[in-house]
Short mmCIF file of N, CA, C and O in Angstrom, two decimals:
data_model
loop_
_atom_site.label_atom_id
_atom_site.label_comp_id
_atom_site.label_asym_id
_atom_site.label_seq_id
_atom_site.Cartn_x
_atom_site.Cartn_y
_atom_site.Cartn_z
N UNK A 430 -28.25 7.52 22.23
CA UNK A 430 -26.91 6.96 22.09
C UNK A 430 -26.83 5.64 22.87
O UNK A 430 -27.32 5.54 23.98
N UNK A 431 -26.23 4.65 22.24
CA UNK A 431 -26.10 3.33 22.85
C UNK A 431 -24.64 3.07 23.17
O UNK A 431 -23.77 3.26 22.33
N UNK A 432 -24.37 2.66 24.42
CA UNK A 432 -23.00 2.33 24.80
C UNK A 432 -22.88 0.83 24.96
O UNK A 432 -23.62 0.22 25.73
N UNK A 433 -21.98 0.23 24.19
CA UNK A 433 -21.78 -1.21 24.21
C UNK A 433 -20.38 -1.52 24.72
O UNK A 433 -19.43 -0.81 24.40
N UNK A 434 -20.27 -2.59 25.48
CA UNK A 434 -18.95 -3.07 25.93
C UNK A 434 -18.86 -4.55 25.56
O UNK A 434 -19.79 -5.32 25.81
N UNK A 435 -17.77 -4.91 24.93
CA UNK A 435 -17.53 -6.32 24.59
C UNK A 435 -16.10 -6.66 25.02
O UNK A 435 -15.21 -5.82 24.92
N UNK A 436 -15.93 -7.87 25.50
CA UNK A 436 -14.62 -8.29 25.99
C UNK A 436 -14.09 -9.47 25.18
O UNK A 436 -14.86 -10.31 24.73
N UNK A 437 -12.78 -9.49 25.01
CA UNK A 437 -12.09 -10.63 24.42
C UNK A 437 -11.12 -11.17 25.46
O UNK A 437 -10.66 -10.43 26.33
N UNK A 438 -10.81 -12.47 25.38
CA UNK A 438 -9.91 -13.06 26.38
C UNK A 438 -8.80 -13.89 25.73
O UNK A 438 -8.70 -13.97 24.50
N UNK A 439 -7.96 -14.49 26.55
CA UNK A 439 -6.84 -15.28 26.06
C UNK A 439 -7.27 -16.61 25.44
O UNK A 439 -6.47 -17.31 24.83
N UNK A 440 -8.53 -16.98 25.61
CA UNK A 440 -9.06 -18.22 25.02
C UNK A 440 -9.74 -17.96 23.66
O UNK A 440 -10.50 -18.79 23.18
N UNK A 441 -9.48 -16.80 23.08
CA UNK A 441 -10.07 -16.44 21.78
C UNK A 441 -11.60 -16.46 21.81
O UNK A 441 -12.24 -17.09 20.99
N UNK A 442 -12.15 -15.82 22.80
CA UNK A 442 -13.61 -15.74 22.92
C UNK A 442 -14.04 -14.30 23.18
O UNK A 442 -13.42 -13.61 23.99
N UNK A 443 -15.10 -13.89 22.47
CA UNK A 443 -15.80 -12.67 22.87
C UNK A 443 -16.77 -13.07 23.98
O UNK A 443 -17.29 -14.20 23.97
N UNK A 444 -17.07 -12.18 24.90
CA UNK A 444 -18.02 -12.51 25.96
C UNK A 444 -19.47 -12.32 25.51
O UNK A 444 -20.39 -12.69 26.23
N UNK A 445 -19.67 -11.76 24.33
CA UNK A 445 -21.04 -11.60 23.81
C UNK A 445 -21.09 -12.06 22.36
O UNK A 445 -20.28 -11.65 21.53
N UNK A 446 -22.07 -12.92 22.07
CA UNK A 446 -22.26 -13.42 20.70
C UNK A 446 -23.31 -12.61 19.97
O UNK A 446 -23.56 -12.82 18.78
N UNK A 447 -23.96 -11.69 20.69
CA UNK A 447 -25.03 -10.91 20.10
C UNK A 447 -25.10 -9.54 20.75
O UNK A 447 -25.02 -9.44 21.98
N UNK A 448 -25.22 -8.52 19.93
CA UNK A 448 -25.42 -7.16 20.41
C UNK A 448 -26.63 -6.60 19.65
O UNK A 448 -26.79 -6.88 18.46
N UNK A 449 -27.46 -5.82 20.33
CA UNK A 449 -28.65 -5.27 19.68
C UNK A 449 -28.67 -3.75 19.80
O UNK A 449 -28.43 -3.21 20.89
N UNK A 450 -28.93 -3.09 18.67
CA UNK A 450 -29.01 -1.62 18.63
C UNK A 450 -30.18 -1.22 17.73
O UNK A 450 -30.80 -2.06 17.09
N UNK A 451 -30.42 0.08 17.68
CA UNK A 451 -31.48 0.60 16.81
C UNK A 451 -30.85 1.26 15.58
O UNK A 451 -29.80 1.89 15.67
N UNK A 452 -31.50 1.11 14.44
CA UNK A 452 -31.00 1.69 13.19
C UNK A 452 -30.80 3.19 13.33
O UNK A 452 -31.63 3.89 13.93
N UNK A 453 -29.67 3.68 12.82
CA UNK A 453 -29.39 5.11 12.83
C UNK A 453 -28.92 5.66 14.16
O UNK A 453 -28.60 6.85 14.27
N UNK A 454 -28.85 4.81 15.17
CA UNK A 454 -28.44 5.23 16.49
C UNK A 454 -26.93 5.46 16.53
O UNK A 454 -26.17 4.79 15.85
N UNK A 455 -26.51 6.42 17.33
CA UNK A 455 -25.08 6.63 17.54
C UNK A 455 -24.60 5.59 18.55
O UNK A 455 -25.15 5.46 19.63
N UNK A 456 -23.58 4.84 18.16
CA UNK A 456 -23.07 3.75 18.98
C UNK A 456 -21.67 4.10 19.48
O UNK A 456 -20.82 4.53 18.70
N UNK A 457 -21.46 3.90 20.77
CA UNK A 457 -20.11 3.96 21.33
C UNK A 457 -19.79 2.54 21.79
O UNK A 457 -20.48 2.00 22.65
N UNK A 458 -18.79 1.95 21.17
CA UNK A 458 -18.42 0.57 21.48
C UNK A 458 -17.03 0.54 22.09
O UNK A 458 -16.09 1.10 21.53
N UNK A 459 -16.92 -0.13 23.23
CA UNK A 459 -15.62 -0.31 23.88
C UNK A 459 -15.27 -1.80 23.84
O UNK A 459 -16.07 -2.64 24.26
N UNK A 460 -14.09 -2.08 23.32
CA UNK A 460 -13.54 -3.43 23.34
C UNK A 460 -12.51 -3.50 24.45
O UNK A 460 -11.59 -2.67 24.51
N UNK A 461 -12.69 -4.46 25.35
CA UNK A 461 -11.73 -4.67 26.44
C UNK A 461 -11.10 -6.05 26.27
O UNK A 461 -11.80 -7.01 25.98
N UNK A 462 -9.80 -6.10 26.45
CA UNK A 462 -9.10 -7.38 26.40
C UNK A 462 -8.76 -7.76 27.84
O UNK A 462 -7.89 -7.15 28.45
N UNK A 463 -9.46 -8.77 28.36
CA UNK A 463 -9.33 -9.13 29.77
C UNK A 463 -8.14 -10.04 30.05
O UNK A 463 -7.82 -10.29 31.20
N UNK A 464 -7.50 -10.54 28.99
CA UNK A 464 -6.36 -11.43 29.18
C UNK A 464 -5.08 -10.66 29.44
O UNK A 464 -5.10 -9.48 29.76
N UNK A 465 -3.94 -11.32 29.25
CA UNK A 465 -2.67 -10.62 29.47
C UNK A 465 -1.62 -10.93 28.44
O UNK A 465 -0.44 -10.72 28.68
N UNK A 466 -2.02 -11.41 27.26
CA UNK A 466 -1.04 -11.67 26.22
C UNK A 466 -0.83 -10.41 25.37
O UNK A 466 -1.74 -9.61 25.19
N UNK A 467 0.40 -10.28 24.85
CA UNK A 467 0.74 -9.11 24.05
C UNK A 467 -0.03 -9.09 22.73
O UNK A 467 -0.35 -10.14 22.18
N UNK A 468 -0.26 -7.87 22.22
CA UNK A 468 -1.03 -7.69 20.99
C UNK A 468 -0.42 -8.47 19.82
O UNK A 468 -1.15 -9.04 19.01
N UNK A 469 0.91 -8.49 19.72
CA UNK A 469 1.51 -9.15 18.56
C UNK A 469 1.43 -10.68 18.64
O UNK A 469 1.51 -11.37 17.63
N UNK A 470 1.23 -11.20 19.85
CA UNK A 470 1.12 -12.64 20.05
C UNK A 470 -0.34 -13.10 19.95
O UNK A 470 -0.66 -14.09 19.29
N UNK A 471 -1.22 -12.37 20.63
CA UNK A 471 -2.63 -12.74 20.70
C UNK A 471 -3.43 -11.45 20.85
O UNK A 471 -3.95 -11.13 21.91
N UNK A 472 -3.48 -10.67 19.78
CA UNK A 472 -4.23 -9.41 19.82
C UNK A 472 -5.68 -9.63 19.43
O UNK A 472 -6.02 -10.64 18.81
N UNK A 473 -6.53 -8.69 19.81
CA UNK A 473 -7.92 -8.75 19.41
C UNK A 473 -8.38 -7.39 18.86
O UNK A 473 -7.93 -6.34 19.32
N UNK A 474 -9.31 -7.47 17.91
CA UNK A 474 -10.02 -6.28 17.47
C UNK A 474 -11.48 -6.65 17.31
O UNK A 474 -11.89 -7.80 17.55
N UNK A 475 -12.29 -5.69 16.91
CA UNK A 475 -13.73 -5.90 16.68
C UNK A 475 -14.03 -5.24 15.34
O UNK A 475 -13.80 -4.03 15.19
N UNK A 476 -14.45 -6.06 14.38
CA UNK A 476 -14.69 -5.57 13.02
C UNK A 476 -16.13 -5.90 12.64
O UNK A 476 -16.52 -7.07 12.64
N UNK A 477 -16.90 -4.87 12.30
CA UNK A 477 -18.29 -5.04 11.90
C UNK A 477 -18.37 -5.02 10.38
O UNK A 477 -17.97 -4.06 9.73
N UNK A 478 -18.86 -6.13 9.81
CA UNK A 478 -18.90 -6.29 8.36
C UNK A 478 -20.26 -5.93 7.78
O UNK A 478 -21.29 -6.11 8.42
N UNK A 479 -20.23 -5.44 6.55
CA UNK A 479 -21.47 -5.19 5.83
C UNK A 479 -22.16 -6.51 5.51
O UNK A 479 -21.53 -7.56 5.50
N UNK A 480 -23.46 -6.42 5.24
CA UNK A 480 -24.21 -7.62 4.87
C UNK A 480 -23.69 -8.20 3.57
O UNK A 480 -23.29 -7.48 2.66
N UNK A 481 -23.68 -9.53 3.49
CA UNK A 481 -23.30 -10.19 2.25
C UNK A 481 -21.82 -10.41 2.07
O UNK A 481 -21.39 -11.00 1.09
N UNK A 482 -21.02 -9.93 3.01
CA UNK A 482 -19.58 -10.13 2.91
C UNK A 482 -19.27 -11.57 3.34
O UNK A 482 -19.75 -12.04 4.36
N UNK A 483 -18.47 -12.27 2.54
CA UNK A 483 -18.04 -13.62 2.91
C UNK A 483 -16.97 -13.50 3.99
O UNK A 483 -15.87 -12.99 3.75
N UNK A 484 -17.30 -13.97 5.18
CA UNK A 484 -16.43 -13.76 6.34
C UNK A 484 -15.06 -14.42 6.16
O UNK A 484 -14.03 -13.83 6.45
N UNK A 485 -15.05 -15.66 5.66
CA UNK A 485 -13.79 -16.36 5.47
C UNK A 485 -12.88 -15.67 4.48
O UNK A 485 -11.67 -15.52 4.73
N UNK A 486 -13.44 -15.23 3.38
CA UNK A 486 -12.66 -14.51 2.37
C UNK A 486 -12.11 -13.21 2.94
O UNK A 486 -10.92 -12.89 2.78
N UNK A 487 -12.97 -12.49 3.64
CA UNK A 487 -12.55 -11.21 4.22
C UNK A 487 -11.42 -11.45 5.24
O UNK A 487 -10.44 -10.71 5.27
N UNK A 488 -11.57 -12.48 6.06
CA UNK A 488 -10.57 -12.77 7.09
C UNK A 488 -9.21 -13.05 6.46
O UNK A 488 -8.17 -12.65 6.99
N UNK A 489 -9.21 -13.73 5.31
CA UNK A 489 -7.97 -13.99 4.59
C UNK A 489 -7.31 -12.71 4.11
O UNK A 489 -6.10 -12.53 4.24
N UNK A 490 -8.12 -11.80 3.56
CA UNK A 490 -7.60 -10.50 3.11
C UNK A 490 -7.10 -9.69 4.29
O UNK A 490 -6.11 -8.96 4.20
N UNK A 491 -7.79 -9.83 5.42
CA UNK A 491 -7.43 -9.07 6.62
C UNK A 491 -6.04 -9.45 7.12
O UNK A 491 -5.27 -8.59 7.54
N UNK A 492 -5.73 -10.73 7.08
CA UNK A 492 -4.41 -11.20 7.52
C UNK A 492 -3.31 -10.53 6.70
O UNK A 492 -2.30 -10.06 7.24
N UNK A 493 -3.54 -10.45 5.38
CA UNK A 493 -2.54 -9.84 4.50
C UNK A 493 -2.32 -8.36 4.80
O UNK A 493 -1.26 -7.82 4.51
N UNK A 494 -3.33 -7.70 5.37
CA UNK A 494 -3.21 -6.27 5.69
C UNK A 494 -2.17 -6.03 6.77
O UNK A 494 -1.57 -4.95 6.84
N UNK A 495 -1.94 -7.04 7.63
CA UNK A 495 -0.88 -6.92 8.63
C UNK A 495 -1.31 -6.19 9.89
O UNK A 495 -2.29 -5.43 9.90
N UNK A 496 -0.55 -6.41 10.94
CA UNK A 496 -0.87 -5.81 12.23
C UNK A 496 -0.77 -4.29 12.19
O UNK A 496 -1.48 -3.58 12.89
N UNK A 497 0.12 -3.77 11.32
CA UNK A 497 0.27 -2.31 11.24
C UNK A 497 -1.01 -1.63 10.74
O UNK A 497 -1.24 -0.46 10.98
N UNK A 498 -1.86 -2.40 10.05
CA UNK A 498 -3.18 -1.89 9.62
C UNK A 498 -4.31 -2.50 10.45
O UNK A 498 -5.47 -2.52 10.02
N UNK A 499 -3.96 -3.00 11.62
CA UNK A 499 -4.95 -3.61 12.53
C UNK A 499 -5.67 -4.79 11.90
O UNK A 499 -6.80 -5.10 12.26
N UNK A 500 -5.01 -5.46 10.94
CA UNK A 500 -5.61 -6.59 10.22
C UNK A 500 -6.96 -6.21 9.58
O UNK A 500 -7.90 -6.98 9.60
N UNK A 501 -6.99 -4.99 9.04
CA UNK A 501 -8.16 -4.54 8.27
C UNK A 501 -7.63 -4.00 6.95
O UNK A 501 -6.82 -3.07 6.94
N UNK A 502 -8.07 -4.58 5.81
CA UNK A 502 -7.59 -4.10 4.51
C UNK A 502 -7.88 -2.61 4.34
O UNK A 502 -9.02 -2.18 4.56
N UNK A 503 -6.87 -1.85 3.94
CA UNK A 503 -7.03 -0.39 3.85
C UNK A 503 -8.00 0.02 2.74
O UNK A 503 -8.65 1.05 2.85
N UNK A 504 -8.10 -0.77 1.68
CA UNK A 504 -8.93 -0.37 0.54
C UNK A 504 -10.32 -0.99 0.58
O UNK A 504 -11.08 -0.89 -0.37
N UNK A 505 -10.69 -1.62 1.68
CA UNK A 505 -11.93 -2.37 1.71
C UNK A 505 -13.16 -1.47 1.82
O UNK A 505 -13.11 -0.41 2.43
N UNK A 506 -14.26 -1.94 1.22
CA UNK A 506 -15.55 -1.27 1.43
C UNK A 506 -16.49 -2.23 2.15
O UNK A 506 -17.70 -2.02 2.21
N UNK A 507 -15.92 -3.30 2.71
CA UNK A 507 -16.72 -4.34 3.36
C UNK A 507 -16.99 -4.07 4.85
O UNK A 507 -17.73 -4.80 5.48
N UNK A 508 -16.36 -3.03 5.39
CA UNK A 508 -16.38 -2.79 6.83
C UNK A 508 -17.24 -1.58 7.18
O UNK A 508 -17.12 -0.53 6.56
N UNK A 509 -18.09 -1.74 8.19
CA UNK A 509 -18.88 -0.61 8.69
C UNK A 509 -18.09 0.14 9.75
O UNK A 509 -18.06 1.37 9.77
N UNK A 510 -17.45 -0.60 10.65
CA UNK A 510 -16.68 0.02 11.73
C UNK A 510 -15.69 -1.01 12.26
O UNK A 510 -15.91 -2.21 12.14
N UNK A 511 -14.59 -0.52 12.85
CA UNK A 511 -13.64 -1.45 13.45
C UNK A 511 -12.80 -0.75 14.50
O UNK A 511 -12.63 0.46 14.48
N UNK A 512 -12.28 -1.55 15.42
CA UNK A 512 -11.35 -1.03 16.42
C UNK A 512 -9.93 -1.39 16.00
O UNK A 512 -9.71 -2.26 15.16
N UNK A 513 -8.98 -0.76 16.67
CA UNK A 513 -7.59 -1.17 16.48
C UNK A 513 -7.36 -2.50 17.21
O UNK A 513 -8.19 -2.95 18.00
N UNK A 514 -6.23 -3.11 16.92
CA UNK A 514 -5.79 -4.34 17.63
C UNK A 514 -5.25 -3.93 19.00
O UNK A 514 -4.44 -3.01 19.10
N UNK A 515 -5.72 -4.64 20.04
CA UNK A 515 -5.22 -4.36 21.38
C UNK A 515 -4.69 -5.63 22.02
O UNK A 515 -5.04 -6.74 21.61
N UNK A 516 -3.86 -5.46 23.03
CA UNK A 516 -3.30 -6.58 23.77
C UNK A 516 -3.94 -6.69 25.14
O UNK A 516 -4.82 -5.90 25.51
N UNK A 517 -3.49 -7.68 25.91
CA UNK A 517 -4.04 -7.94 27.23
C UNK A 517 -4.02 -6.73 28.15
O UNK A 517 -3.03 -6.00 28.17
N UNK A 518 -5.12 -6.50 28.85
CA UNK A 518 -5.21 -5.39 29.79
C UNK A 518 -5.58 -4.07 29.15
O UNK A 518 -5.80 -3.08 29.85
N UNK A 519 -5.66 -4.03 27.83
CA UNK A 519 -5.95 -2.78 27.13
C UNK A 519 -7.44 -2.69 26.76
O UNK A 519 -8.15 -3.69 26.75
N UNK A 520 -7.86 -1.48 26.45
CA UNK A 520 -9.20 -1.30 25.89
C UNK A 520 -9.14 -0.18 24.86
O UNK A 520 -8.20 0.63 24.85
N UNK A 521 -10.13 -0.16 23.99
CA UNK A 521 -10.20 0.86 22.96
C UNK A 521 -11.67 1.14 22.68
O UNK A 521 -12.52 0.26 22.81
N UNK A 522 -11.98 2.38 22.32
CA UNK A 522 -13.37 2.78 22.11
C UNK A 522 -13.52 3.44 20.74
O UNK A 522 -12.67 4.23 20.33
N UNK A 523 -14.59 3.08 20.06
CA UNK A 523 -14.91 3.70 18.77
C UNK A 523 -16.34 4.21 18.79
O UNK A 523 -17.15 3.78 19.62
N UNK A 524 -16.64 5.12 17.87
CA UNK A 524 -18.00 5.59 17.68
C UNK A 524 -18.39 5.38 16.23
O UNK A 524 -17.58 5.57 15.32
N UNK A 525 -19.63 4.95 16.02
CA UNK A 525 -20.14 4.82 14.67
C UNK A 525 -21.66 4.91 14.70
O UNK A 525 -22.26 4.87 15.78
N UNK A 526 -22.25 5.06 13.53
CA UNK A 526 -23.71 5.11 13.44
C UNK A 526 -24.21 3.75 13.00
O UNK A 526 -23.70 3.17 12.04
N UNK A 527 -25.21 3.23 13.72
CA UNK A 527 -25.75 1.92 13.38
C UNK A 527 -26.31 1.93 11.96
O UNK A 527 -26.97 2.89 11.56
N UNK A 528 -26.05 0.87 11.20
CA UNK A 528 -26.58 0.78 9.84
C UNK A 528 -28.08 0.52 9.84
O UNK A 528 -28.71 0.49 10.90
N UNK A 529 -28.63 0.34 8.65
CA UNK A 529 -30.07 0.05 8.54
C UNK A 529 -30.39 -1.31 9.16
O UNK A 529 -29.50 -2.13 9.39
N UNK A 530 -31.67 -1.52 9.41
CA UNK A 530 -32.13 -2.75 10.06
C UNK A 530 -31.59 -3.99 9.37
O UNK A 530 -31.51 -4.04 8.14
N UNK A 531 -31.24 -4.96 10.17
CA UNK A 531 -30.72 -6.21 9.64
C UNK A 531 -29.81 -6.86 10.66
O UNK A 531 -29.67 -6.39 11.79
N UNK A 532 -29.18 -7.94 10.25
CA UNK A 532 -28.24 -8.65 11.11
C UNK A 532 -26.87 -8.62 10.46
O UNK A 532 -26.72 -8.99 9.29
N UNK A 533 -25.90 -8.15 11.19
CA UNK A 533 -24.54 -7.96 10.68
C UNK A 533 -23.58 -8.79 11.52
O UNK A 533 -23.75 -8.91 12.72
N UNK A 534 -22.56 -9.33 10.86
CA UNK A 534 -21.59 -10.13 11.59
C UNK A 534 -20.43 -9.27 12.07
O UNK A 534 -19.98 -8.37 11.36
N UNK A 535 -19.95 -9.57 13.27
CA UNK A 535 -18.69 -8.97 13.72
C UNK A 535 -17.71 -10.08 14.05
O UNK A 535 -18.09 -11.18 14.46
N UNK A 536 -16.44 -9.78 13.80
CA UNK A 536 -15.37 -10.76 14.00
C UNK A 536 -14.12 -10.07 14.55
O UNK A 536 -13.99 -8.84 14.47
N UNK A 537 -13.23 -10.88 15.08
CA UNK A 537 -11.86 -10.44 15.35
C UNK A 537 -11.04 -10.91 14.15
O UNK A 537 -11.11 -12.09 13.77
N UNK A 538 -10.26 -10.01 13.54
CA UNK A 538 -9.51 -10.37 12.34
C UNK A 538 -8.05 -10.73 12.61
O UNK A 538 -7.28 -10.92 11.68
N UNK A 539 -7.67 -10.81 13.87
CA UNK A 539 -6.32 -11.30 14.17
C UNK A 539 -6.20 -12.71 13.57
O UNK A 539 -7.15 -13.49 13.65
N UNK A 540 -5.05 -13.04 12.95
CA UNK A 540 -4.94 -14.31 12.24
C UNK A 540 -5.40 -15.52 13.06
O UNK A 540 -4.95 -15.73 14.19
N UNK A 541 -6.32 -16.27 12.49
CA UNK A 541 -6.81 -17.49 13.10
C UNK A 541 -7.92 -17.33 14.11
O UNK A 541 -8.45 -18.31 14.63
N UNK A 542 -8.34 -16.10 14.39
CA UNK A 542 -9.32 -15.88 15.45
C UNK A 542 -10.78 -15.88 14.98
O UNK A 542 -11.68 -16.17 15.75
N UNK A 543 -11.01 -15.51 13.72
CA UNK A 543 -12.39 -15.22 13.31
C UNK A 543 -13.37 -16.37 13.46
O UNK A 543 -14.55 -16.15 13.73
N UNK A 544 -12.89 -17.61 13.32
CA UNK A 544 -13.84 -18.72 13.38
C UNK A 544 -14.43 -18.90 14.78
O UNK A 544 -15.55 -19.38 14.94
N UNK A 545 -13.67 -18.48 15.80
CA UNK A 545 -14.16 -18.57 17.18
C UNK A 545 -14.68 -17.23 17.69
O UNK A 545 -15.61 -17.19 18.47
N UNK A 546 -14.04 -16.16 17.24
CA UNK A 546 -14.40 -14.83 17.75
C UNK A 546 -15.29 -14.13 16.75
O UNK A 546 -14.84 -13.35 15.92
N UNK A 547 -16.58 -14.44 16.84
CA UNK A 547 -17.54 -13.81 15.95
C UNK A 547 -18.89 -13.73 16.63
O UNK A 547 -19.16 -14.44 17.60
N UNK A 548 -19.71 -12.85 16.14
CA UNK A 548 -21.04 -12.69 16.70
C UNK A 548 -21.90 -11.87 15.76
O UNK A 548 -21.48 -11.55 14.65
N UNK A 549 -23.09 -11.53 16.21
CA UNK A 549 -24.03 -10.81 15.37
C UNK A 549 -24.47 -9.51 16.03
O UNK A 549 -24.80 -9.48 17.23
N UNK A 550 -24.44 -8.44 15.24
CA UNK A 550 -25.03 -7.16 15.65
C UNK A 550 -26.42 -7.12 15.01
O UNK A 550 -26.55 -7.14 13.79
N UNK A 551 -27.43 -7.10 15.87
CA UNK A 551 -28.82 -7.06 15.39
C UNK A 551 -29.27 -5.62 15.43
O UNK A 551 -29.26 -4.97 16.49
N UNK A 552 -29.64 -5.10 14.27
CA UNK A 552 -30.10 -3.72 14.17
C UNK A 552 -31.61 -3.72 13.95
O UNK A 552 -32.09 -4.28 12.98
N UNK A 553 -32.32 -3.13 14.89
CA UNK A 553 -33.78 -3.13 14.83
C UNK A 553 -34.32 -1.88 14.15
O UNK A 553 -33.67 -0.84 14.18
#
């Protein structure tokens, strides 16, 4: 089992641009928001996308899903795993199984954040 911690801040930055895991491994990921802005003003989440998904297109669909759906489209098949939207001082933890070997993109889907808040999950 791999335990990962990633942080987001008030400057729209993740503290890690790359995370590495092994294929098929059970992953426990904790997202911490180190800033102090409210979720509805400047919330963050962590969304792991399947390979081949156009990030910009997905981010547009995510905005339409609204904060009540954590800015993740409810009918999507483009997502491997995601956290809820959190505000400053909060954290949230999810569990998922690492996909097959490859490089996968993760983003924050809060409106306007994805271009700065993104990174790669490398699965070995």
